[in-house]
Coordinates of C-alpha atoms in Angstrom, one line a residue:
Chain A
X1 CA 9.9 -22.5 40.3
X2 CA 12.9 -21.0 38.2
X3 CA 14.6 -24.2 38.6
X4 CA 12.2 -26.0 37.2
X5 CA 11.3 -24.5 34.5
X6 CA 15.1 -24.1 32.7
X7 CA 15.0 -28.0 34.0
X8 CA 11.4 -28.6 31.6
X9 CA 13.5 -26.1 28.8
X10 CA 16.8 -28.3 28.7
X11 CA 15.2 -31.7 28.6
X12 CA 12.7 -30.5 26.0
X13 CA 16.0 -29.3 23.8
X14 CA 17.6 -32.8 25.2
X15 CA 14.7 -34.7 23.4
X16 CA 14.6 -32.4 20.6
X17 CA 18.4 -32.9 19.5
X18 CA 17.9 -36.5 20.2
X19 CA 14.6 -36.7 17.5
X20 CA 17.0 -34.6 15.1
X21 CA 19.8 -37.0 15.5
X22 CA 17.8 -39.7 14.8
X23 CA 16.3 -38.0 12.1
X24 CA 19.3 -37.2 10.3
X25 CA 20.7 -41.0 11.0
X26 CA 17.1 -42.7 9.7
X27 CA 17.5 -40.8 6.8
X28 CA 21.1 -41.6 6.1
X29 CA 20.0 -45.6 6.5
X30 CA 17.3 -45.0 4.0
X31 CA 19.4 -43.7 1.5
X32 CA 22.2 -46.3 2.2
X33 CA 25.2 -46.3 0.1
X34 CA 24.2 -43.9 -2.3
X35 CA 25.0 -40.9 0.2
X36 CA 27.6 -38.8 -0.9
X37 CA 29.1 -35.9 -0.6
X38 CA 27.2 -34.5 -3.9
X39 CA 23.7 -35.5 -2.8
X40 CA 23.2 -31.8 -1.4
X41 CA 24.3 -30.2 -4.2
X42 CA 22.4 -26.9 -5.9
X43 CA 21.4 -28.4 -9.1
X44 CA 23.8 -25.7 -11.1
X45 CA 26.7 -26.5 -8.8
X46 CA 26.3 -30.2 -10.9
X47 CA 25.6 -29.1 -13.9
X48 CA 29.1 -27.5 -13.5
X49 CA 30.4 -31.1 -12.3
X50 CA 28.9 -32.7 -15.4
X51 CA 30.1 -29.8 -18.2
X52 CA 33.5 -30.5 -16.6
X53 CA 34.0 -34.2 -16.3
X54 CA 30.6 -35.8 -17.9
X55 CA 29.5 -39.2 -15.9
X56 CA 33.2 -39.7 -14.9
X57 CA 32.9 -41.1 -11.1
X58 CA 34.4 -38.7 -8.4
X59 CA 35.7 -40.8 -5.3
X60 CA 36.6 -40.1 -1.5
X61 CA 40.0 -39.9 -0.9
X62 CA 43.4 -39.0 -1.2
X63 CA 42.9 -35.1 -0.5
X64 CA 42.9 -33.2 2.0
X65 CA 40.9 -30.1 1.9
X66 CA 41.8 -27.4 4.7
X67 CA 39.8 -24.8 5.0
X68 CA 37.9 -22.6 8.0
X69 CA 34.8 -23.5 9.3
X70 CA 34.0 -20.1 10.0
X71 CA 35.4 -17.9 7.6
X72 CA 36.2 -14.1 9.7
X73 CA 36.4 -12.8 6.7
X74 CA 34.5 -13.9 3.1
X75 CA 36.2 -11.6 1.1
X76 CA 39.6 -13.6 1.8
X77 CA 38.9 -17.3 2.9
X78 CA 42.1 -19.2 2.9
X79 CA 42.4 -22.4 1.0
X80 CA 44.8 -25.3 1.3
X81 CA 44.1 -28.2 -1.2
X82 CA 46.6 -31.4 -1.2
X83 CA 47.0 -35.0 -2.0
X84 CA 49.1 -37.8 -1.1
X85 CA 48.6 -39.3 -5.1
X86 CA 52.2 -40.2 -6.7
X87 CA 53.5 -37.0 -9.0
X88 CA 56.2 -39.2 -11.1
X89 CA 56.3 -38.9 -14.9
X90 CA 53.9 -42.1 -15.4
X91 CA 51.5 -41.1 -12.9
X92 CA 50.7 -37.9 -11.7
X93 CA 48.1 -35.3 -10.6
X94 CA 47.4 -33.3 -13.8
X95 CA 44.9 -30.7 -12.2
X96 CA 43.2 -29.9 -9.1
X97 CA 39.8 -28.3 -9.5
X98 CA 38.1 -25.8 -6.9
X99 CA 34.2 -25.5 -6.3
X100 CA 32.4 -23.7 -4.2
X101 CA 28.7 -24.4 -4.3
X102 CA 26.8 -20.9 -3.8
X103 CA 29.3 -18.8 -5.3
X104 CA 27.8 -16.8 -8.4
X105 CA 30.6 -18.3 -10.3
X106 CA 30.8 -21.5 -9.1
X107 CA 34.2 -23.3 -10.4
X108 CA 36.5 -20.8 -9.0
X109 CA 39.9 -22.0 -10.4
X110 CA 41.3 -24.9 -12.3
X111 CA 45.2 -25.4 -11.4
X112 CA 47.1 -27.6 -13.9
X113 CA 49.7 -29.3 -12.9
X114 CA 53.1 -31.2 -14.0
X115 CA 55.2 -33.8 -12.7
X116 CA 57.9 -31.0 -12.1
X117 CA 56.8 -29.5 -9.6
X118 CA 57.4 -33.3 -7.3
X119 CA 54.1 -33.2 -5.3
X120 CA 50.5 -31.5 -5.3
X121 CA 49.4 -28.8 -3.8
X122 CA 47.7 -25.6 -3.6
X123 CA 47.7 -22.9 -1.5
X124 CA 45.4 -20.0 -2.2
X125 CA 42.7 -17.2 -0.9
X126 CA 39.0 -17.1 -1.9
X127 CA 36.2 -14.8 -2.1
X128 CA 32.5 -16.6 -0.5
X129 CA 29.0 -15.3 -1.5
X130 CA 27.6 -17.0 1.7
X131 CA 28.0 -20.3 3.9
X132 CA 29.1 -23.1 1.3
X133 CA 30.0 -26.2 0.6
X134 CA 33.8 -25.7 -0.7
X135 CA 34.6 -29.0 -2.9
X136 CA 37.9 -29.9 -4.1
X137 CA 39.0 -32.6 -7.1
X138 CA 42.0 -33.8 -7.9
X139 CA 42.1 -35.0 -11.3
X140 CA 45.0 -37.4 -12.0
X141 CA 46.8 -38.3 -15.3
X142 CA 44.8 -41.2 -15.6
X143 CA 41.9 -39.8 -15.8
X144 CA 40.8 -40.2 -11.9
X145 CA 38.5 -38.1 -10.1
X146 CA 39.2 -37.9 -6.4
X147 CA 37.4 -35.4 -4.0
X148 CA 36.9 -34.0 -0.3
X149 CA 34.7 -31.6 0.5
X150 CA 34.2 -28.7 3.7
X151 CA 31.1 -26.4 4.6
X152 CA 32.4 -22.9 5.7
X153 CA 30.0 -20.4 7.1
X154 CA 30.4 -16.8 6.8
X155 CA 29.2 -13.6 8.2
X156 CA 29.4 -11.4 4.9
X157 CA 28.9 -11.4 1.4
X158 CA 32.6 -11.2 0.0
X159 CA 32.2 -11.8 -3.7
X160 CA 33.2 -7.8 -4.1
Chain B
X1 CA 44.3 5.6 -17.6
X2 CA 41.7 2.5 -16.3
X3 CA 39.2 3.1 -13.6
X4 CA 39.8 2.2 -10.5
X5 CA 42.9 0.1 -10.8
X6 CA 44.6 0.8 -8.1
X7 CA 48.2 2.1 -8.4
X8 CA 50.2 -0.8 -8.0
X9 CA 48.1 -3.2 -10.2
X10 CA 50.6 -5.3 -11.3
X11 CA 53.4 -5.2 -8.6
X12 CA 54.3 -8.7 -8.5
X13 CA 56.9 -11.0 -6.6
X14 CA 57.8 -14.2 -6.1
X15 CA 58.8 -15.7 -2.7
X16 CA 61.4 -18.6 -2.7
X17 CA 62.9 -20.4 0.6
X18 CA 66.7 -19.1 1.7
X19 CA 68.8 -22.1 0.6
X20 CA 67.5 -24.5 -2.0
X21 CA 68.8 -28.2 -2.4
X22 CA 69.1 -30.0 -5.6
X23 CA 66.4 -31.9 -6.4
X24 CA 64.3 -30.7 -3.1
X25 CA 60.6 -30.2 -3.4
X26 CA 60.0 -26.3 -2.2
X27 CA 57.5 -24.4 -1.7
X28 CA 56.9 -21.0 -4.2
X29 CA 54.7 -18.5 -3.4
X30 CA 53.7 -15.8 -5.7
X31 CA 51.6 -12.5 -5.2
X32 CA 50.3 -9.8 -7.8
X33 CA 48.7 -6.8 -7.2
X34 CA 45.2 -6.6 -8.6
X35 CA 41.8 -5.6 -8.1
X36 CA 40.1 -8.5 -9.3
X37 CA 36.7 -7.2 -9.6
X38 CA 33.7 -9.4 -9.9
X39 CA 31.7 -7.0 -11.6
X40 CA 28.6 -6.8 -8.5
X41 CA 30.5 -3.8 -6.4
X42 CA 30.0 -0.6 -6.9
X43 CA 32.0 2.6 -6.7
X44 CA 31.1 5.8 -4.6
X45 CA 29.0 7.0 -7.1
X46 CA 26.9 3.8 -7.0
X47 CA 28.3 2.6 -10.3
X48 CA 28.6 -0.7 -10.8
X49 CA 32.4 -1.3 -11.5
X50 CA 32.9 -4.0 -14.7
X51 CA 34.6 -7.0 -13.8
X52 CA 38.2 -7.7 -14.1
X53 CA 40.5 -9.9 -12.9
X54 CA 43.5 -12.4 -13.4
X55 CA 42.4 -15.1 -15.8
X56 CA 45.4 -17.1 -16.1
X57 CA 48.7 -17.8 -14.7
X58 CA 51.8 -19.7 -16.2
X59 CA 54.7 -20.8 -14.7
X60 CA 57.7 -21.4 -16.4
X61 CA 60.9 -22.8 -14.9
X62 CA 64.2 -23.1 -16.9
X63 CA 61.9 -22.2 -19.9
X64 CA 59.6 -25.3 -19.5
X65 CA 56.1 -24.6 -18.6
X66 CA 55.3 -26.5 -15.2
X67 CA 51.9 -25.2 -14.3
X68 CA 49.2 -23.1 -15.6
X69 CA 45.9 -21.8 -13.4
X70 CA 42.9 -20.8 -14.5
X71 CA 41.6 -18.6 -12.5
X72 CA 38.0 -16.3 -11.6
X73 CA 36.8 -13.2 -10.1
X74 CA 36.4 -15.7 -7.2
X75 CA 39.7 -15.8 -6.6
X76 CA 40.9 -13.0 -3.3
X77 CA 41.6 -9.3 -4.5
X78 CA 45.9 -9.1 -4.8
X79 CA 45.9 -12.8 -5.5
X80 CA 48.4 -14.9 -3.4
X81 CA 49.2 -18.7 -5.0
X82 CA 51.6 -21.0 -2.8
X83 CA 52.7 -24.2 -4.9
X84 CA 55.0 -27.4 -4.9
X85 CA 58.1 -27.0 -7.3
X86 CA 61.3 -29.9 -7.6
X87 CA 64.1 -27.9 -7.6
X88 CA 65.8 -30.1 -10.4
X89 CA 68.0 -27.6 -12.3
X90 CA 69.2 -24.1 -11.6
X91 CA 67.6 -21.7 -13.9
X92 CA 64.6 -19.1 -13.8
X93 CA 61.6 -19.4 -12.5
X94 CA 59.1 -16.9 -14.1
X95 CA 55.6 -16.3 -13.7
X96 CA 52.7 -14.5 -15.7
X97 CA 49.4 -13.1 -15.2
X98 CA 47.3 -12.3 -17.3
X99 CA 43.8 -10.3 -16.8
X100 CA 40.8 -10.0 -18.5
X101 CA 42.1 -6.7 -20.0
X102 CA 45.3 -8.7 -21.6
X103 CA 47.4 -6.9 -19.6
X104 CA 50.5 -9.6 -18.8
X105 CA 52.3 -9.1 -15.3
X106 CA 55.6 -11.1 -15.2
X107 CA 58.1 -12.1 -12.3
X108 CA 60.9 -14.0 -12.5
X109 CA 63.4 -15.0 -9.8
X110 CA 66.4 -17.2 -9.8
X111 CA 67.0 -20.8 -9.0
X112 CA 69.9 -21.3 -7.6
X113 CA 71.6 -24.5 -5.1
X114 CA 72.7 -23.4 -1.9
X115 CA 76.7 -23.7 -0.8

């Protein structure tokens, strides 16, 4: 009797996963190539994209964004931002950019860069309202916008 | 006297490796003590405390400025910053903060090739 029951319970949760699944991947086919990273974005989280860099394009690639994915503590979520973009004098990274999308202020720091310092990164601590996406662009002397982007729950408000 | 800063607001250092080749890329790391208050907590009393925080920092090596960060209350109470620097040249490497009160904290610490 017992048995069967948890038996009924985990194929019902088998079947519901797999309808999610497909669920999720139905809806990433209808949208097709125009799924991106930004299509889940709180409409002030790109307002904040667009006051900074207009209609430029931001692209996948060439950073790497490490981060938690469950913060212990909110109040001081460690960040590691870098990217594998040349830092000479005729091409270099010239800023990287940190975002976090339910943060009450949502660009948390700009970090300008120079072709002195011989590669780019950034290693710092942040502060998380709630569970987030954390977005990172690297902005390079030409003018390029590159991007990655992580979700970090946390327990506790720690914008204190 | 400010409110609520604590007593070593402004204690700052700056971490560099042991020995430092010429022309190596190395790895600086700089801390500052500071409250950096959003301007949402409150004190014992209930009061909420006004916000106030590190807004920029600039980094100057042999004199030359080689980075400057903008920063936010969103950025961790006693703010720690680890970045890339090419050890070129010996000379000093100083960095500022400044917080929203204009206060400027500076740090400076020596470049110098090993052997």
């Amino acid at each position: 009797m017992h048995d069967q029951e948890s038996t009924g319970r985990r194929s019902f949760l088998r079947a519901a996963v797999v309808a999610l699944a497909a669920l999720s991947l139905s809806g990433r086919d209808l949208l097709g190539a125009a799924t991106g990273p930004g299509d889940d974005m709180p409409d002030a989280a790109k307002k904040v994209l667009r006051e900074r860099f207009g209609t430029r394009p931001i692209k996948d690639g060439h950073v790497s964004l490490d981060l938690p994915e469950v913060a212990p503590d909110s109040r001081e979520v460690p960040v590691f931002i870098e990217t594998d973009l040349p830092m000479d004098a005729e091409r270099y990274v010239k800023a990287i950019h940190l975002i976090v999308d339910h943060n009450p202020d949502i660009y948390v720091a700009g970090f300008e860069l120079t072709p002195a310092l011989g590669k780019a990164s950034i290693d710092t601590r942040i502060k998380m309202r709630r569970s987030s996406q954390v977005r990172a662009i690297v902005e390079t002397s030409a003018g390029e916008l590159w991007w990655a982007h992580k979700l970090v729950y946390t327990t506790l408000n720690g914008c204190v | 006297m400010t409110t609520a800063a604590t007593p070593l607001t402004g204690d700052a250092r700056i971490l560099l490796p042991p020995a430092i080749q010429k022309d190596a890329v190395i790895y600086v790391r700089a801390l500052v003590a500071h409250p950096m208050y959003t301007g949402m907590s409150r004190d014992e009393k209930g009061a909420l405390i006004p916000e106030y925080y590190i807004k920029t920092v600039d980094i100057t090596y042999g004199g030359h400025r080689v980075a400057r960060f903008e920063w936010t209350s969103g950025i961790s109470r006693d703010p720690y910053v680890a970045f890339p620097l090419r050890a070129s040249h010996e000379g000093p490497l100083q960095v500022a903060w400044t917080d929203t009160k204009g206060r400027v904290y500076t740090q400076t610490a020596a470049i110098s090739f090993a052997g």
